[in-house]
């Protein structure tokens, strides 16, 4: 039997070198801890051509409803040069009240807190009527093909039906209790190619410079804001990320210009309505003159929003343990919540994100204890509506 304090669990996980797509022993630690506590544990492996096989974990305690699901990942980004770390990135060393290691906040620390909280809750309520689940992938920081998406489909086919999900990504900018993420913006990437006609700069009437056309098209895309934000979202934003001509000769008009842009969009748009708006703007700017193509990459990152009211139990637990009301936010990049939201309402709340993906990633040991207390209290509130239980 393993020591199930959040610190010991976090150390055990950090000591597994689970850089995506390696399992590194991390899911085995989770399987052992949850299995010992009476969870039914599954470890589906998914594969797809052109991507590495990925191990995943699904565990459930109980058969009844409601069903609260904890979600997350045990894979981590590479540590970079270990010599630049104050401590071994896979050593799980504690110094001055801080636990060092890759994944300390993103998000092995939070996985440890979820497990510790669930175990404490089950100790106090072995006969509770609902279900607690864990849905963990080893493919969040990588291509995200053989991870959460397939694991959710797999669970759904087995008849698993979740009522609420807490994803433990590091959501707090400064300190625990800062922020709960209740949605995320969508992401759409597009490529524009403008076709011109190569020629001598001294004879422009014999050529057609595609850069002129590209400038007009990009101006049309950036000219008017896409929107002015919605109740819970900032304004959508289009950024041109590269413009490429690759022309090395100062006396040649090039024949083609290419550009790429990415849009982070709010819940006013779907990828389809956004595409229609982009095409409308480009067509108007191009007129008869500019010959261009627009190619949009397929996206599974759609903007979504979870009604915060349905997570009152979590907000109350955070307030009780930290004395603070978290900001409800939809900022930041995409996360696996975009996949989970198709199956049940999901919000994200985890540790403080300041050192995530950095050298010397670390978490305060007191934060591990406090996040465990928050999750533990949330479980009590969720299953019995009683903050003392
Ligand atoms: Zn993460």
Short mmCIF file of C-alpha atoms and ligand atoms in Angstrom, two decimals:
data_model
loop_
_atom_site.label_atom_id
_atom_site.label_comp_id
_atom_site.label_asym_id
_atom_site.label_seq_id
_atom_site.Cartn_x
_atom_site.Cartn_y
_atom_site.Cartn_z
CA UNK A 1 0.00 0.00 0.00
CA UNK A 2 1.35 3.38 -1.02
CA UNK A 3 1.34 6.48 1.16
CA UNK A 4 -1.63 8.40 -0.21
CA UNK A 5 -0.83 11.90 0.99
CA UNK A 6 -0.99 14.33 -1.94
CA UNK A 7 2.73 15.04 -1.63
CA UNK A 8 3.73 11.35 -1.73
CA UNK A 9 1.42 10.71 -4.65
CA UNK A 10 2.75 13.73 -6.55
CA UNK A 11 6.33 12.60 -5.90
CA UNK A 12 5.58 9.08 -7.08
CA UNK A 13 4.09 10.50 -10.30
CA UNK A 14 6.91 12.97 -10.93
CA UNK A 15 9.45 10.16 -10.57
CA UNK A 16 7.88 8.48 -13.61
CA UNK A 17 9.51 10.00 -16.73
CA UNK A 18 6.26 10.21 -18.71
CA UNK A 19 7.23 12.64 -21.46
CA UNK A 20 4.56 12.36 -24.18
CA UNK A 21 3.93 9.70 -25.48
CA UNK A 22 5.77 7.60 -22.86
CA UNK A 23 3.63 6.22 -20.06
CA UNK A 24 6.75 6.09 -17.90
CA UNK A 25 4.98 4.21 -15.10
CA UNK A 26 2.74 7.13 -14.17
CA UNK A 27 -0.57 5.50 -15.07
CA UNK A 28 0.59 2.36 -13.28
CA UNK A 29 0.94 4.41 -10.09
CA UNK A 30 -2.59 5.74 -10.56
CA UNK A 31 -3.96 2.27 -11.35
CA UNK A 32 -2.38 0.84 -8.19
CA UNK A 33 -3.63 3.58 -5.90
CA UNK A 34 -7.17 3.62 -7.28
CA UNK A 35 -7.30 -0.18 -7.59
CA UNK A 36 -6.33 -0.55 -3.90
CA UNK A 37 -9.14 1.85 -3.02
CA UNK A 38 -11.73 -0.30 -4.80
CA UNK A 39 -11.95 1.48 -8.15
CA UNK A 40 -12.54 -0.59 -11.27
CA UNK A 41 -9.56 0.36 -13.43
CA UNK A 42 -9.18 0.09 -17.22
CA UNK A 43 -6.12 0.95 -19.26
CA UNK A 44 -7.08 1.25 -22.92
CA UNK A 45 -4.29 1.78 -25.42
CA UNK A 46 -5.19 3.64 -28.61
CA UNK A 47 -3.32 3.89 -31.87
CA UNK A 48 -3.64 5.64 -35.19
CA UNK A 49 -1.44 5.63 -38.28
CA UNK A 50 1.31 8.22 -38.12
CA UNK A 51 1.00 8.82 -34.36
CA UNK A 52 2.50 6.98 -31.40
CA UNK A 53 0.41 4.46 -29.43
CA UNK A 54 -0.83 6.01 -26.21
CA UNK A 55 -1.78 4.48 -22.89
CA UNK A 56 -4.79 5.86 -21.06
CA UNK A 57 -6.64 5.15 -17.85
CA UNK A 58 -10.28 5.06 -16.87
CA UNK A 59 -11.37 4.23 -13.34
CA UNK A 60 -14.73 4.23 -11.61
CA UNK A 61 -15.93 3.73 -8.07
CA UNK A 62 -19.64 3.09 -7.54
CA UNK A 63 -22.44 2.34 -9.96
CA UNK A 64 -24.99 5.04 -9.12
CA UNK A 65 -25.65 8.62 -10.06
CA UNK A 66 -24.73 11.36 -9.87
CA UNK A 67 -21.40 10.66 -11.47
CA UNK A 68 -18.56 13.11 -10.89
CA UNK A 69 -15.60 12.70 -13.20
CA UNK A 70 -12.07 13.93 -12.58
CA UNK A 71 -10.12 14.37 -15.80
CA UNK A 72 -6.53 15.12 -16.64
CA UNK A 73 -3.27 13.84 -18.01
CA UNK A 74 -0.12 12.24 -16.65
CA UNK A 75 2.12 13.00 -19.64
CA UNK A 76 4.46 15.95 -19.43
CA UNK A 77 6.42 18.15 -21.79
CA UNK A 78 10.18 17.46 -22.07
CA UNK A 79 12.31 18.95 -19.28
CA UNK A 80 14.88 20.53 -21.58
CA UNK A 81 18.45 20.41 -20.29
CA UNK A 82 18.24 18.72 -16.84
CA UNK A 83 21.48 20.43 -15.86
CA UNK A 84 19.69 23.77 -15.89
CA UNK A 85 17.22 22.56 -13.25
CA UNK A 86 17.86 23.22 -9.57
CA UNK A 87 16.82 19.58 -8.96
CA UNK A 88 16.38 16.51 -11.12
CA UNK A 89 13.18 17.14 -13.12
CA UNK A 90 12.13 13.54 -12.39
CA UNK A 91 13.46 13.42 -8.82
CA UNK A 92 10.43 14.66 -6.88
CA UNK A 93 12.68 16.68 -4.56
CA UNK A 94 11.19 18.98 -1.92
CA UNK A 95 13.14 22.08 -0.97
CA UNK A 96 11.90 24.92 1.24
CA UNK A 97 8.34 23.72 1.07
CA UNK A 98 8.27 23.37 -2.72
CA UNK A 99 8.10 20.18 -4.75
CA UNK A 100 10.25 20.38 -7.89
CA UNK A 101 9.72 18.39 -11.05
CA UNK A 102 8.28 18.28 -14.53
CA UNK A 103 4.52 18.00 -14.11
CA UNK A 104 4.46 19.46 -10.58
CA UNK A 105 1.69 21.86 -11.64
CA UNK A 106 0.87 20.59 -15.16
CA UNK A 107 -0.59 18.37 -13.96
CA UNK A 108 0.69 15.46 -11.91
CA UNK A 109 0.28 17.56 -8.78
CA UNK A 110 -3.42 18.00 -9.45
CA UNK A 111 -3.86 14.31 -10.34
CA UNK A 112 -2.32 13.50 -6.94
CA UNK A 113 -4.76 15.90 -5.23
CA UNK A 114 -7.76 14.36 -7.02
CA UNK A 115 -6.74 10.88 -5.94
CA UNK A 116 -6.03 11.90 -2.36
CA UNK A 117 -9.36 13.73 -2.16
CA UNK A 118 -11.32 10.80 -3.59
CA UNK A 119 -9.66 8.36 -1.19
CA UNK A 120 -10.43 10.57 1.80
CA UNK A 121 -14.02 10.95 0.69
CA UNK A 122 -14.43 7.18 0.26
CA UNK A 123 -12.88 6.57 3.68
CA UNK A 124 -15.63 8.71 5.19
CA UNK A 125 -18.42 7.47 2.89
CA UNK A 126 -17.76 3.90 1.78
CA UNK A 127 -21.46 3.38 1.04
CA UNK A 128 -22.16 6.59 -0.88
CA UNK A 129 -24.74 6.26 -3.65
CA UNK A 130 -23.07 8.01 -6.58
CA UNK A 131 -19.99 7.38 -8.71
CA UNK A 132 -16.54 8.92 -8.85
CA UNK A 133 -14.48 8.50 -12.00
CA UNK A 134 -11.01 9.26 -13.31
CA UNK A 135 -10.33 9.83 -16.98
CA UNK A 136 -6.61 10.27 -17.53
CA UNK A 137 -4.67 10.36 -20.75
CA UNK A 138 -1.01 10.12 -21.64
CA UNK A 139 -1.50 12.23 -24.76
CA UNK A 140 -2.48 15.75 -23.80
CA UNK A 141 0.80 17.53 -24.48
CA UNK A 142 1.32 15.73 -27.81
CA UNK A 143 -0.87 15.27 -30.88
CA UNK A 144 -3.93 14.58 -28.63
CA UNK A 145 -5.17 11.98 -31.11
CA UNK A 146 -4.99 8.78 -29.05
CA UNK A 147 -5.97 10.36 -25.77
CA UNK A 148 -9.04 12.03 -24.34
CA UNK A 149 -11.06 12.00 -27.59
CA UNK A 150 -10.85 8.23 -27.96
CA UNK A 151 -11.07 7.58 -24.24
CA UNK A 152 -14.36 9.48 -24.08
CA UNK A 153 -15.73 7.54 -27.05
CA UNK A 154 -14.57 4.30 -25.48
CA UNK A 155 -16.26 5.12 -22.17
CA UNK A 156 -19.43 6.24 -23.90
CA UNK A 157 -19.64 2.95 -25.80
CA UNK A 158 -19.36 1.12 -22.50
CA UNK A 159 -22.41 3.05 -21.34
CA UNK A 160 -20.59 5.42 -19.01
CA UNK A 161 -22.63 8.60 -18.44
CA UNK A 162 -21.05 11.45 -16.54
CA UNK A 163 -22.97 14.24 -14.84
CA UNK A 164 -20.16 16.71 -14.14
CA UNK A 165 -16.44 16.85 -14.86
CA UNK A 166 -13.60 18.73 -13.19
CA UNK A 167 -10.45 18.98 -15.30
CA UNK A 168 -7.38 19.68 -13.20
CA UNK A 169 -5.32 21.86 -15.53
CA UNK A 170 -3.40 24.66 -13.78
CA UNK A 171 -5.93 27.50 -13.93
CA UNK A 172 -4.73 29.88 -11.22
CA UNK A 173 -2.41 32.69 -12.43
CA UNK A 174 -1.03 33.74 -8.99
CA UNK A 175 -2.51 31.80 -6.12
CA UNK A 176 -4.99 29.05 -5.41
CA UNK A 177 -8.57 30.29 -5.74
CA UNK A 178 -7.82 32.89 -8.45
CA UNK A 179 -9.60 31.36 -11.37
CA UNK A 180 -11.95 28.66 -12.62
CA UNK A 181 -12.10 28.20 -16.37
CA UNK A 182 -15.67 27.80 -17.52
CA UNK A 183 -15.02 27.64 -21.24
CA UNK A 184 -12.40 28.09 -23.85
CA UNK A 185 -12.02 29.95 -27.09
CA UNK A 186 -11.90 28.07 -30.33
CA UNK A 187 -8.92 28.03 -32.67
CA UNK A 188 -8.87 28.14 -36.46
CA UNK A 189 -5.82 28.27 -38.71
CA UNK A 190 -5.94 29.34 -42.36
CA UNK A 191 -3.55 29.68 -45.28
CA UNK A 192 -3.88 32.18 -48.11
CA UNK A 193 -2.05 31.89 -51.39
CA UNK A 194 -2.10 34.74 -53.89
CA UNK A 195 -1.11 33.90 -57.43
CA UNK A 196 0.63 36.59 -59.46
CA UNK A 197 2.83 36.62 -62.52
CA UNK A 198 6.60 36.73 -62.31
CA UNK A 199 8.43 39.47 -64.15
CA UNK A 200 11.10 42.18 -64.25
CA UNK A 201 10.60 45.01 -61.74
CA UNK A 202 11.37 47.52 -64.52
CA UNK A 203 8.48 46.17 -66.58
CA UNK A 204 5.66 45.80 -64.03
CA UNK A 205 2.98 46.05 -66.74
CA UNK A 206 4.19 42.64 -67.95
CA UNK A 207 3.94 41.12 -64.46
CA UNK A 208 1.44 40.88 -61.63
CA UNK A 209 2.82 41.31 -58.11
CA UNK A 210 1.02 38.93 -55.71
CA UNK A 211 2.30 40.90 -52.69
CA UNK A 212 -0.01 43.82 -53.55
CA UNK A 213 -2.95 41.44 -53.54
CA UNK A 214 -1.83 39.80 -50.30
CA UNK A 215 -1.59 43.17 -48.56
CA UNK A 216 -5.17 43.97 -49.58
CA UNK A 217 -6.46 40.61 -48.43
CA UNK A 218 -4.73 40.74 -45.04
CA UNK A 219 -5.91 44.31 -44.52
CA UNK A 220 -9.47 43.12 -45.15
CA UNK A 221 -9.10 40.31 -42.62
CA UNK A 222 -7.64 42.57 -39.94
CA UNK A 223 -9.50 45.79 -40.78
CA UNK A 224 -12.73 45.36 -38.85
CA UNK A 225 -12.80 43.55 -35.49
CA UNK A 226 -14.50 40.16 -35.78
CA UNK A 227 -16.63 41.05 -32.76
CA UNK A 228 -16.43 43.00 -29.53
CA UNK A 229 -16.51 40.09 -27.12
CA UNK A 230 -19.44 38.35 -25.47
CA UNK A 231 -20.61 38.06 -21.87
CA UNK A 232 -17.90 35.63 -20.80
CA UNK A 233 -15.40 35.99 -23.66
CA UNK A 234 -12.88 38.54 -24.91
CA UNK A 235 -13.17 39.71 -28.50
CA UNK A 236 -12.13 37.16 -31.12
CA UNK A 237 -8.70 37.85 -32.56
CA UNK A 238 -7.03 37.11 -35.86
CA UNK A 239 -3.24 37.13 -35.97
CA UNK A 240 -1.24 36.80 -39.15
CA UNK A 241 1.58 34.46 -38.13
CA UNK A 242 3.69 34.45 -41.27
CA UNK A 243 3.87 36.02 -44.73
CA UNK A 244 6.13 34.20 -47.14
CA UNK A 245 7.41 35.12 -50.57
CA UNK A 246 10.97 33.87 -50.36
CA UNK A 247 12.13 36.12 -53.14
CA UNK A 248 15.88 36.79 -53.01
CA UNK A 249 16.16 38.95 -56.11
CA UNK A 250 15.51 42.68 -55.84
CA UNK A 251 14.81 43.00 -59.54
CA UNK A 252 12.20 40.26 -59.80
CA UNK A 253 8.49 40.49 -59.14
CA UNK A 254 7.65 37.13 -57.52
CA UNK A 255 4.86 34.93 -58.80
CA UNK A 256 3.32 33.80 -55.54
CA UNK A 257 2.79 35.03 -51.99
CA UNK A 258 1.61 32.94 -49.05
CA UNK A 259 0.39 33.83 -45.58
CA UNK A 260 -0.87 31.95 -42.55
CA UNK A 261 -3.13 33.23 -39.80
CA UNK A 262 -4.69 31.86 -36.64
CA UNK A 263 -7.94 33.01 -35.07
CA UNK A 264 -8.86 32.53 -31.41
CA UNK A 265 -12.60 32.93 -31.49
CA UNK A 266 -15.37 33.23 -28.94
CA UNK A 267 -18.83 31.71 -28.68
CA UNK A 268 -20.29 34.14 -31.20
CA UNK A 269 -18.75 31.97 -33.91
CA UNK A 270 -18.55 28.41 -35.11
CA UNK A 271 -15.77 27.37 -37.52
CA UNK A 272 -18.40 27.38 -40.30
CA UNK A 273 -19.76 30.88 -39.66
CA UNK A 274 -16.22 32.15 -39.24
CA UNK A 275 -15.20 30.64 -42.57
CA UNK A 276 -18.17 32.30 -44.27
CA UNK A 277 -17.14 35.67 -42.81
CA UNK A 278 -13.52 35.23 -43.92
CA UNK A 279 -14.58 34.29 -47.45
CA UNK A 280 -16.93 37.26 -47.61
CA UNK A 281 -14.17 39.68 -46.58
CA UNK A 282 -11.61 38.17 -48.95
CA UNK A 283 -13.97 38.16 -51.92
CA UNK A 284 -14.89 41.80 -51.34
CA UNK A 285 -11.23 42.85 -51.10
CA UNK A 286 -10.05 40.75 -54.02
CA UNK A 287 -12.64 41.91 -56.52
CA UNK A 288 -11.85 40.75 -60.04
CA UNK A 289 -8.15 41.42 -59.72
CA UNK A 290 -6.62 39.28 -56.99
CA UNK A 291 -6.36 35.56 -57.69
CA UNK A 292 -6.18 33.72 -54.39
CA UNK A 293 -7.09 30.56 -52.52
CA UNK A 294 -8.06 30.22 -48.87
CA UNK A 295 -7.42 26.89 -47.20
CA UNK A 296 -8.59 26.32 -43.63
CA UNK A 297 -7.13 23.57 -41.50
CA UNK A 298 -9.66 21.22 -39.92
CA UNK A 299 -10.21 22.15 -36.29
CA UNK A 300 -11.61 20.36 -33.27
CA UNK A 301 -11.20 23.44 -31.11
CA UNK A 302 -14.64 25.00 -30.98
CA UNK A 303 -15.50 27.75 -28.52
CA UNK A 304 -17.64 26.56 -25.63
CA UNK A 305 -19.06 27.82 -22.38
CA UNK A 306 -20.25 25.88 -19.33
CA UNK A 307 -23.02 27.45 -17.25
CA UNK A 308 -21.20 28.16 -13.98
CA UNK A 309 -24.38 27.64 -11.89
CA UNK A 310 -24.12 23.87 -12.27
CA UNK A 311 -20.73 23.91 -10.50
CA UNK A 312 -21.89 25.71 -7.36
CA UNK A 313 -20.46 22.85 -5.28
CA UNK A 314 -16.95 23.55 -6.58
CA UNK A 315 -17.21 27.33 -6.23
CA UNK A 316 -18.43 26.89 -2.65
CA UNK A 317 -15.58 24.50 -1.85
CA UNK A 318 -13.01 26.97 -3.24
CA UNK A 319 -14.54 29.83 -1.28
CA UNK A 320 -14.61 27.79 1.92
CA UNK A 321 -10.97 26.68 1.66
CA UNK A 322 -9.40 29.86 0.28
CA UNK A 323 -11.78 32.58 1.43
CA UNK A 324 -11.97 33.78 -2.15
CA UNK A 325 -14.43 33.83 -5.04
CA UNK A 326 -12.60 32.64 -8.14
CA UNK A 327 -12.81 34.64 -11.35
CA UNK A 328 -14.77 32.76 -14.01
CA UNK A 329 -12.64 32.88 -17.13
CA UNK A 330 -12.46 31.64 -20.70
CA UNK A 331 -8.92 32.87 -21.40
CA UNK A 332 -5.89 30.88 -22.45
CA UNK A 333 -5.22 28.21 -25.03
CA UNK A 334 -7.27 25.14 -25.78
CA UNK A 335 -7.50 22.16 -23.44
CA UNK A 336 -9.07 18.72 -23.36
CA UNK A 337 -12.20 20.36 -21.93
CA UNK A 338 -13.14 21.05 -25.55
CA UNK A 339 -13.62 17.29 -26.02
CA UNK A 340 -15.23 16.56 -22.64
CA UNK A 341 -17.91 19.21 -23.08
CA UNK A 342 -19.61 17.01 -25.69
CA UNK A 343 -20.33 14.45 -22.95
CA UNK A 344 -21.04 16.47 -19.80
CA UNK A 345 -20.63 19.95 -18.34
CA UNK A 346 -16.97 20.59 -17.55
CA UNK A 347 -14.95 23.26 -15.77
CA UNK A 348 -11.25 23.46 -15.05
CA UNK A 349 -9.64 24.09 -11.70
CA UNK A 350 -6.16 23.05 -10.66
CA UNK A 351 -2.91 24.41 -9.28
CA UNK A 352 -1.06 27.69 -9.88
CA UNK A 353 0.26 27.72 -13.45
CA UNK A 354 3.20 30.10 -13.12
CA UNK A 355 5.98 27.55 -13.68
CA UNK A 356 4.22 25.19 -16.09
CA UNK A 357 6.37 24.01 -19.01
CA UNK A 358 9.33 25.90 -17.45
CA UNK A 359 12.68 24.89 -16.05
CA UNK A 360 12.27 24.40 -12.27
CA UNK A 361 8.54 23.70 -12.54
CA UNK A 362 7.41 23.44 -8.93
CA UNK A 363 4.46 23.55 -6.58
CA UNK A 364 4.12 24.66 -2.97
CA UNK A 365 3.44 21.61 -0.79
CA UNK A 366 0.78 23.66 1.01
CA UNK A 367 -0.96 24.15 -2.36
CA UNK A 368 -1.13 20.38 -2.80
CA UNK A 369 -2.79 20.11 0.62
CA UNK A 370 -5.18 22.97 -0.09
CA UNK A 371 -6.20 21.74 -3.53
CA UNK A 372 -6.84 18.30 -2.02
CA UNK A 373 -9.00 19.94 0.65
CA UNK A 374 -10.93 21.83 -2.06
CA UNK A 375 -11.58 18.69 -4.12
CA UNK A 376 -12.45 16.78 -0.95
CA UNK A 377 -14.94 19.41 0.13
CA UNK A 378 -16.37 19.59 -3.39
CA UNK A 379 -17.03 15.83 -3.27
CA UNK A 380 -18.88 16.20 0.03
CA UNK A 381 -20.98 19.04 -1.31
CA UNK A 382 -21.64 17.28 -4.58
CA UNK A 383 -22.82 13.97 -3.17
CA UNK A 384 -24.57 15.08 -0.02
CA UNK A 385 -24.94 18.84 -0.31
CA UNK A 386 -23.19 19.04 3.04
CA UNK A 387 -19.92 20.92 3.39
CA UNK A 388 -19.04 19.07 6.62
CA UNK A 389 -19.44 15.62 5.14
ZN1 LIG B 1 -1.76 20.23 -18.83
#
